[in-house]
Amino acid sequence: MTPAYLERAALYYLERYGASAEMLRRVLKRRVETRCRLRGEAPDDFSEMVEATVARALGAGLVDDAAFASAKVRSLRRRGGSARAIGAKLAAKGVDRDTVGAALAGEEEGGEDEAARAYARRRRLGPYRQPAARAAARERDLAVMARAGFSFTLARRVIDAETEDDLLGP
């Protein structure tokens, strides 16, 4: 296990995936643990080497938590992610709360409304559901939107819209 090996592993990972500093750290630690298990060594002996590799990646600009968070926010918003769901996903990836907050604040206004519409469209809720089944599924649709992290007022506005065009209005 050498610093050059860890750098190659980091570069290989970063070529394929966008990552936060914590994600890179986890990947490198898994690599070290696997290699140490095969060789009968202690993984803790290489923790400084892992930290140095992550620090070099940060210094070189290969890893940028703020850019990663804003890209993830845009991507998850297009798919219909609520601010709560996005915050939870980014926290699981090791992005700190302040960076997540800045990324969410940096998006254009109306992002939560657009995400709710996109989520309803993707899941065929409210105005995207078959007209005959809408009334019977209203409570279920509201519950689905709430579990996705949208506020009750926003969920009700989306689910109770008569047509898709009503959602685009003021």
Coordinates of N, CA and C in Angstrom, one line a residue:
M1 N 0.9 -1.2 0.0 CA 0.0 0.0 0.0 C 0.9 1.2 0.0
T2 N 0.8 2.0 -1.1 CA 1.6 3.2 -1.2 C 0.8 4.4 -1.5
P3 N 1.3 5.6 -1.3 CA 0.6 6.8 -1.6 C 0.2 6.9 -3.1
A4 N 1.1 6.3 -3.9 CA 0.8 6.3 -5.4 C -0.4 5.4 -5.7
Y5 N -0.5 4.3 -5.0 CA -1.6 3.4 -5.2 C -2.9 4.1 -4.9
L6 N -2.9 4.8 -3.7 CA -4.1 5.5 -3.3 C -4.5 6.6 -4.2
E7 N -3.5 7.3 -4.7 CA -3.8 8.4 -5.7 C -4.3 7.9 -7.0
R8 N -3.8 6.8 -7.5 CA -4.4 6.1 -8.7 C -5.8 5.7 -8.4
A9 N -6.1 5.1 -7.2 CA -7.4 4.7 -6.9 C -8.4 5.9 -6.8
A10 N -7.9 7.0 -6.2 CA -8.7 8.2 -6.1 C -9.0 8.8 -7.5
L11 N -8.0 8.8 -8.4 CA -8.2 9.4 -9.7 C -9.1 8.5 -10.5
Y12 N -9.0 7.2 -10.4 CA -9.9 6.3 -11.1 C -11.3 6.5 -10.7
Y13 N -11.5 6.6 -9.4 CA -12.9 6.8 -8.8 C -13.4 8.2 -9.3
L14 N -12.6 9.2 -9.2 CA -13.1 10.6 -9.6 C -13.3 10.7 -11.1
E15 N -12.6 9.9 -11.9 CA -12.9 9.9 -13.3 C -14.3 9.4 -13.6
R16 N -14.8 8.5 -12.8 CA -16.0 7.9 -13.1 C -17.2 8.5 -12.4
Y17 N -17.0 9.1 -11.2 CA -18.1 9.6 -10.4 C -17.8 11.0 -9.9
G18 N -18.8 11.8 -9.7 CA -18.7 13.0 -9.0 C -18.8 12.6 -7.5
A19 N -18.0 13.3 -6.7 CA -17.9 12.9 -5.3 C -17.7 14.0 -4.3
S20 N -18.1 13.9 -3.1 CA -17.7 14.8 -2.1 C -16.4 14.2 -1.4
A21 N -15.8 15.1 -0.6 CA -14.6 14.6 0.1 C -14.8 13.4 0.9
E22 N -16.0 13.4 1.6 CA -16.3 12.2 2.5 C -16.5 11.0 1.7
M23 N -17.1 11.1 0.5 CA -17.3 9.9 -0.3 C -16.0 9.3 -0.8
L24 N -15.1 10.2 -1.2 CA -13.8 9.8 -1.6 C -13.0 9.1 -0.4
R25 N -13.2 9.7 0.7 CA -12.5 9.1 1.9 C -13.1 7.7 2.2
R26 N -14.4 7.6 2.1 CA -15.0 6.2 2.3 C -14.5 5.2 1.3
V27 N -14.4 5.6 0.0 CA -13.9 4.7 -1.0 C -12.5 4.3 -0.7
L28 N -11.7 5.2 -0.4 CA -10.3 4.9 -0.2 C -10.1 4.0 1.1
K29 N -10.9 4.3 2.1 CA -10.8 3.5 3.3 C -11.3 2.0 3.0
R30 N -12.3 1.9 2.2 CA -12.7 0.5 1.8 C -11.6 -0.2 1.0
R31 N -11.0 0.5 0.1 CA -9.9 -0.1 -0.6 C -8.8 -0.5 0.3
V32 N -8.4 0.3 1.3 CA -7.4 0.0 2.2 C -7.8 -1.2 3.1
E33 N -9.0 -1.2 3.5 CA -9.5 -2.3 4.4 C -9.5 -3.6 3.6
T34 N -9.9 -3.6 2.3 CA -9.9 -4.8 1.5 C -8.4 -5.3 1.3
R35 N -7.6 -4.4 1.0 CA -6.2 -4.8 0.7 C -5.5 -5.3 2.0
C36 N -5.8 -4.6 3.1 CA -5.2 -5.1 4.4 C -5.7 -6.4 4.9
R37 N -7.0 -6.7 4.6 CA -7.6 -7.9 5.0 C -6.9 -9.1 4.2
L38 N -6.6 -8.8 2.9 CA -5.9 -9.9 2.1 C -4.5 -10.1 2.6
R39 N -3.8 -9.0 3.1 CA -2.4 -9.1 3.5 C -2.2 -9.3 5.0
G40 N -3.3 -9.3 5.7 CA -3.2 -9.5 7.2 C -2.6 -8.3 7.9
E41 N -2.8 -7.1 7.4 CA -2.3 -5.8 8.0 C -3.4 -5.1 8.7
A42 N -3.0 -4.1 9.4 CA -4.0 -3.2 10.2 C -4.3 -2.0 9.3
P43 N -5.6 -1.8 9.0 CA -6.0 -0.7 8.2 C -5.8 0.7 8.8
D44 N -5.7 0.7 10.1 CA -5.5 2.0 10.8 C -4.2 2.6 10.6
D45 N -3.2 1.7 10.2 CA -1.8 2.2 9.9 C -1.8 3.1 8.6
F46 N -2.8 3.0 7.8 CA -2.9 3.8 6.6 C -3.8 5.0 6.6
S47 N -4.4 5.3 7.7 CA -5.4 6.3 7.8 C -4.8 7.7 7.4
E48 N -3.6 7.9 7.8 CA -2.9 9.2 7.5 C -2.7 9.3 6.0
M49 N -2.3 8.2 5.4 CA -2.1 8.2 3.9 C -3.4 8.5 3.2
V50 N -4.5 8.0 3.7 CA -5.8 8.2 3.1 C -6.2 9.7 3.2
E51 N -6.0 10.3 4.4 CA -6.3 11.7 4.7 C -5.4 12.6 3.8
A52 N -4.1 12.2 3.6 CA -3.3 13.0 2.7 C -3.7 13.0 1.3
T53 N -4.2 11.8 0.8 CA -4.7 11.7 -0.5 C -5.9 12.5 -0.7
V54 N -6.8 12.5 0.2 CA -8.1 13.3 0.2 C -7.7 14.8 0.2
A55 N -6.7 15.2 1.0 CA -6.3 16.6 1.1 C -5.7 17.0 -0.3
R56 N -4.9 16.2 -0.9 CA -4.3 16.5 -2.2 C -5.4 16.7 -3.3
A57 N -6.4 15.8 -3.2 CA -7.5 15.9 -4.2 C -8.3 17.2 -3.9
L58 N -8.5 17.6 -2.7 CA -9.2 18.9 -2.4 C -8.3 20.0 -2.9
G59 N -7.0 20.0 -2.6 CA -6.1 21.1 -3.0 C -6.0 21.2 -4.5
A60 N -6.1 20.1 -5.2 CA -6.0 20.2 -6.7 C -7.3 20.6 -7.3
G61 N -8.4 20.6 -6.5 CA -9.7 21.0 -7.1 C -10.4 19.8 -7.7
L62 N -9.9 18.6 -7.5 CA -10.6 17.5 -8.0 C -11.9 17.1 -7.3
V63 N -12.0 17.6 -6.0 CA -13.1 17.3 -5.2 C -13.6 18.7 -4.6
D64 N -14.8 19.0 -4.9 CA -15.4 20.3 -4.4 C -16.8 20.0 -3.9
D65 N -16.9 20.1 -2.6 CA -18.2 19.7 -2.0 C -19.3 20.7 -2.4
A66 N -19.0 22.0 -2.6 CA -20.0 23.0 -2.9 C -20.5 22.7 -4.4
A67 N -19.6 22.4 -5.3 CA -20.0 22.2 -6.7 C -20.7 20.8 -6.8
F68 N -20.3 19.8 -6.0 CA -21.0 18.6 -6.0 C -22.4 18.7 -5.5
A69 N -22.6 19.5 -4.4 CA -23.9 19.7 -3.8 C -24.8 20.5 -4.7
S70 N -24.3 21.5 -5.4 CA -25.2 22.3 -6.3 C -25.6 21.4 -7.5
A71 N -24.7 20.6 -8.0 CA -25.0 19.7 -9.1 C -26.1 18.7 -8.7
K72 N -25.9 18.1 -7.5 CA -26.9 17.1 -7.0 C -28.2 17.8 -6.8
V73 N -28.2 19.0 -6.3 CA -29.5 19.7 -6.1 C -30.2 19.9 -7.4
R74 N -29.5 20.4 -8.4 CA -30.2 20.5 -9.7 C -30.7 19.2 -10.3
S75 N -29.9 18.2 -10.2 CA -30.3 16.9 -10.7 C -31.5 16.3 -9.9
L76 N -31.5 16.4 -8.6 CA -32.6 15.9 -7.8 C -33.9 16.7 -7.9
R77 N -33.7 18.0 -8.1 CA -34.9 18.9 -8.3 C -35.6 18.5 -9.6
R78 N -34.8 18.2 -10.7 CA -35.4 17.9 -11.9 C -36.2 16.6 -11.8
R79 N -35.8 15.7 -10.9 CA -36.5 14.4 -10.7 C -37.7 14.6 -9.8
G80 N -37.8 15.7 -9.1 CA -38.9 16.0 -8.2 C -38.5 15.8 -6.7
G81 N -37.3 16.1 -6.4 CA -36.9 16.0 -5.0 C -37.2 17.2 -4.2
S82 N -37.7 17.0 -3.0 CA -38.0 18.1 -2.1 C -36.7 18.5 -1.4
A83 N -36.8 19.7 -0.8 CA -35.6 20.2 -0.1 C -35.2 19.2 1.1
R84 N -36.2 18.7 1.8 CA -35.9 17.7 2.8 C -35.2 16.5 2.3
A85 N -35.7 15.9 1.2 CA -35.2 14.7 0.7 C -33.7 15.0 0.1
I86 N -33.6 16.1 -0.5 CA -32.2 16.4 -1.0 C -31.2 16.6 0.1
G87 N -31.7 17.3 1.2 CA -30.8 17.5 2.3 C -30.4 16.1 2.9
A88 N -31.3 15.2 3.0 CA -31.0 13.9 3.6 C -30.1 13.1 2.7
K89 N -30.3 13.2 1.4 CA -29.4 12.4 0.5 C -28.0 13.0 0.5
L90 N -27.8 14.3 0.5 CA -26.5 14.9 0.6 C -25.8 14.7 1.9
A91 N -26.6 14.7 3.0 CA -26.0 14.4 4.3 C -25.5 12.9 4.3
A92 N -26.2 12.0 3.7 CA -25.7 10.6 3.6 C -24.4 10.5 2.8
K93 N -24.2 11.5 1.9 CA -23.0 11.4 1.1 C -21.9 12.2 1.8
G94 N -22.1 12.7 3.0 CA -21.1 13.4 3.7 C -20.9 14.9 3.5
V95 N -21.9 15.5 2.9 CA -21.8 16.9 2.7 C -22.4 17.6 3.9
D96 N -21.7 18.6 4.4 CA -22.2 19.2 5.7 C -23.4 20.1 5.4
R97 N -24.1 20.4 6.5 CA -25.4 21.1 6.4 C -25.3 22.5 5.8
D98 N -24.2 23.2 6.2 CA -24.1 24.6 5.6 C -23.9 24.6 4.1
T99 N -23.2 23.6 3.6 CA -23.0 23.5 2.1 C -24.3 23.2 1.5
V100 N -25.1 22.2 2.1 CA -26.4 21.9 1.5 C -27.3 23.1 1.5
G101 N -27.3 23.8 2.6 CA -28.1 25.0 2.7 C -27.8 26.0 1.7
A102 N -26.5 26.2 1.4 CA -26.1 27.2 0.4 C -26.4 26.7 -1.0
A103 N -26.3 25.5 -1.2 CA -26.7 24.9 -2.6 C -28.2 25.1 -2.8
L104 N -29.0 24.8 -1.8 CA -30.5 25.0 -1.9 C -30.9 26.4 -2.0
A105 N -30.2 27.3 -1.3 CA -30.5 28.7 -1.4 C -30.0 29.3 -2.8
G106 N -29.0 28.7 -3.4 CA -28.5 29.2 -4.7 C -29.4 28.9 -5.9
E107 N -30.4 28.0 -5.7 CA -31.2 27.6 -6.8 C -32.2 28.7 -7.1
E108 N -32.8 28.7 -8.3 CA -33.8 29.7 -8.6 C -35.1 29.6 -7.8
E109 N -35.8 30.7 -7.7 CA -37.0 30.7 -6.9 C -38.1 29.8 -7.5
G110 N -38.9 29.2 -6.7 CA -39.9 28.3 -7.2 C -39.4 26.9 -7.5
G111 N -38.3 26.6 -6.9 CA -37.7 25.3 -7.1 C -38.5 24.2 -6.5
E112 N -39.0 24.5 -5.3 CA -39.8 23.5 -4.6 C -41.1 23.2 -5.3
D113 N -41.8 24.3 -5.9 CA -43.0 24.1 -6.6 C -42.8 23.2 -7.9
E114 N -41.7 23.6 -8.6 CA -41.4 22.8 -9.8 C -41.1 21.3 -9.5
A115 N -40.4 21.1 -8.4 CA -40.0 19.8 -8.0 C -41.3 19.0 -7.6
A116 N -42.2 19.6 -6.9 CA -43.5 19.0 -6.6 C -44.3 18.6 -7.8
R117 N -44.3 19.5 -8.8 CA -45.0 19.2 -10.1 C -44.3 18.0 -10.8
A118 N -43.0 18.0 -10.8 CA -42.2 17.0 -11.5 C -42.4 15.6 -10.8
Y119 N -42.5 15.7 -9.4 CA -42.7 14.4 -8.7 C -44.1 13.9 -8.9
A120 N -45.1 14.8 -8.9 CA -46.5 14.3 -9.2 C -46.6 13.8 -10.6
R121 N -45.9 14.4 -11.6 CA -45.9 13.9 -13.0 C -45.3 12.5 -13.0
R122 N -44.1 12.4 -12.4 CA -43.4 11.1 -12.5 C -44.1 10.0 -11.8
R123 N -44.8 10.3 -10.7 CA -45.6 9.2 -10.0 C -47.0 9.2 -10.4
R124 N -47.4 10.0 -11.3 CA -48.8 10.0 -11.8 C -49.8 10.3 -10.7
L125 N -49.6 11.4 -10.0 CA -50.5 11.8 -8.9 C -51.3 13.0 -9.3
G126 N -52.4 13.2 -8.6 CA -53.2 14.4 -8.8 C -53.7 14.5 -10.3
P127 N -53.4 15.6 -10.9 CA -53.9 15.9 -12.3 C -53.3 14.9 -13.3
Y128 N -52.3 14.2 -13.0 CA -51.7 13.3 -13.9 C -52.3 11.8 -13.8
R129 N -53.2 11.7 -12.8 CA -53.9 10.4 -12.6 C -55.1 10.3 -13.6
Q130 N -55.5 9.1 -13.8 CA -56.8 8.9 -14.6 C -57.9 9.6 -13.9
P131 N -58.7 10.4 -14.6 CA -59.8 11.2 -14.0 C -60.8 10.3 -13.2
A132 N -61.0 9.1 -13.5 CA -62.0 8.3 -12.8 C -61.5 7.9 -11.4
A133 N -60.2 7.8 -11.3 CA -59.6 7.3 -10.0 C -59.1 8.5 -9.1
R134 N -59.2 9.7 -9.5 CA -58.6 10.8 -8.8 C -59.3 11.0 -7.4
A135 N -60.6 11.0 -7.3 CA -61.2 11.3 -6.0 C -60.9 10.2 -5.0
A136 N -60.9 9.0 -5.4 CA -60.6 7.9 -4.5 C -59.2 7.8 -4.0
A137 N -58.3 8.4 -4.8 CA -56.9 8.3 -4.5 C -56.3 9.6 -3.9
R138 N -57.2 10.6 -3.6 CA -56.7 11.9 -3.2 C -55.9 11.8 -1.9
E139 N -56.4 11.1 -0.9 CA -55.7 11.0 0.4 C -54.4 10.3 0.3
R140 N -54.4 9.2 -0.5 CA -53.2 8.5 -0.8 C -52.2 9.3 -1.5
D141 N -52.6 10.1 -2.5 CA -51.7 11.0 -3.2 C -51.1 12.1 -2.2
L142 N -51.9 12.6 -1.4 CA -51.4 13.6 -0.4 C -50.3 12.9 0.5
A143 N -50.6 11.7 0.9 CA -49.6 11.0 1.8 C -48.3 10.7 1.1
V144 N -48.4 10.4 -0.2 CA -47.2 10.1 -1.0 C -46.4 11.4 -1.1
M145 N -47.0 12.5 -1.3 CA -46.3 13.8 -1.4 C -45.7 14.1 -0.1
A146 N -46.4 13.9 1.0 CA -45.8 14.2 2.3 C -44.6 13.3 2.7
R147 N -44.7 12.1 2.3 CA -43.6 11.2 2.5 C -42.4 11.6 1.7
A148 N -42.6 12.2 0.6 CA -41.5 12.7 -0.3 C -40.9 13.9 0.3
G149 N -41.5 14.5 1.3 CA -40.9 15.7 2.0 C -41.5 17.0 1.6
F150 N -42.6 17.1 0.9 CA -43.2 18.3 0.5 C -44.2 18.7 1.6
S151 N -44.4 20.1 1.7 CA -45.3 20.6 2.7 C -46.7 20.2 2.4
F152 N -47.6 20.2 3.4 CA -49.0 19.8 3.1 C -49.7 20.8 2.2
T153 N -49.4 22.1 2.4 CA -50.1 23.1 1.5 C -49.6 23.0 0.1
L154 N -48.4 22.7 -0.2 CA -47.9 22.5 -1.5 C -48.4 21.2 -2.1
A155 N -48.5 20.2 -1.3 CA -49.0 18.9 -1.8 C -50.5 19.1 -2.2
R156 N -51.2 19.7 -1.3 CA -52.6 19.9 -1.6 C -52.9 20.7 -2.8
R157 N -52.1 21.8 -3.0 CA -52.2 22.6 -4.2 C -51.9 21.8 -5.5
V158 N -50.9 20.9 -5.4 CA -50.6 20.1 -6.6 C -51.6 19.0 -6.9
I159 N -52.0 18.3 -5.8 CA -53.0 17.2 -6.0 C -54.4 17.7 -6.3
D160 N -54.8 18.9 -5.8 CA -56.1 19.3 -6.1 C -56.3 20.1 -7.4
A161 N -55.2 20.4 -8.1 CA -55.2 21.1 -9.4 C -56.1 20.3 -10.3
E162 N -57.0 21.0 -11.0 CA -57.9 20.3 -12.0 C -57.1 19.7 -13.2
T163 N -56.2 20.5 -13.7 CA -55.5 20.1 -14.9 C -54.0 20.4 -14.7
E164 N -53.2 19.9 -15.6 CA -51.8 20.2 -15.6 C -51.6 21.7 -15.8
D165 N -52.4 22.4 -16.6 CA -52.3 23.8 -16.8 C -52.5 24.6 -15.6
D166 N -53.4 24.2 -14.7 CA -53.6 24.9 -13.4 C -52.4 24.9 -12.6
L167 N -51.5 23.9 -12.7 CA -50.3 23.9 -11.9 C -49.3 25.0 -12.4
L168 N -49.4 25.4 -13.6 CA -48.4 26.3 -14.2 C -48.8 27.8 -13.9
G169 N -50.1 28.0 -13.4 CA -50.6 29.3 -13.1 C -49.9 29.9 -11.9
P170 N -50.3 31.1 -11.5 CA -49.7 31.8 -10.3 C -50.0 31.1 -9.1

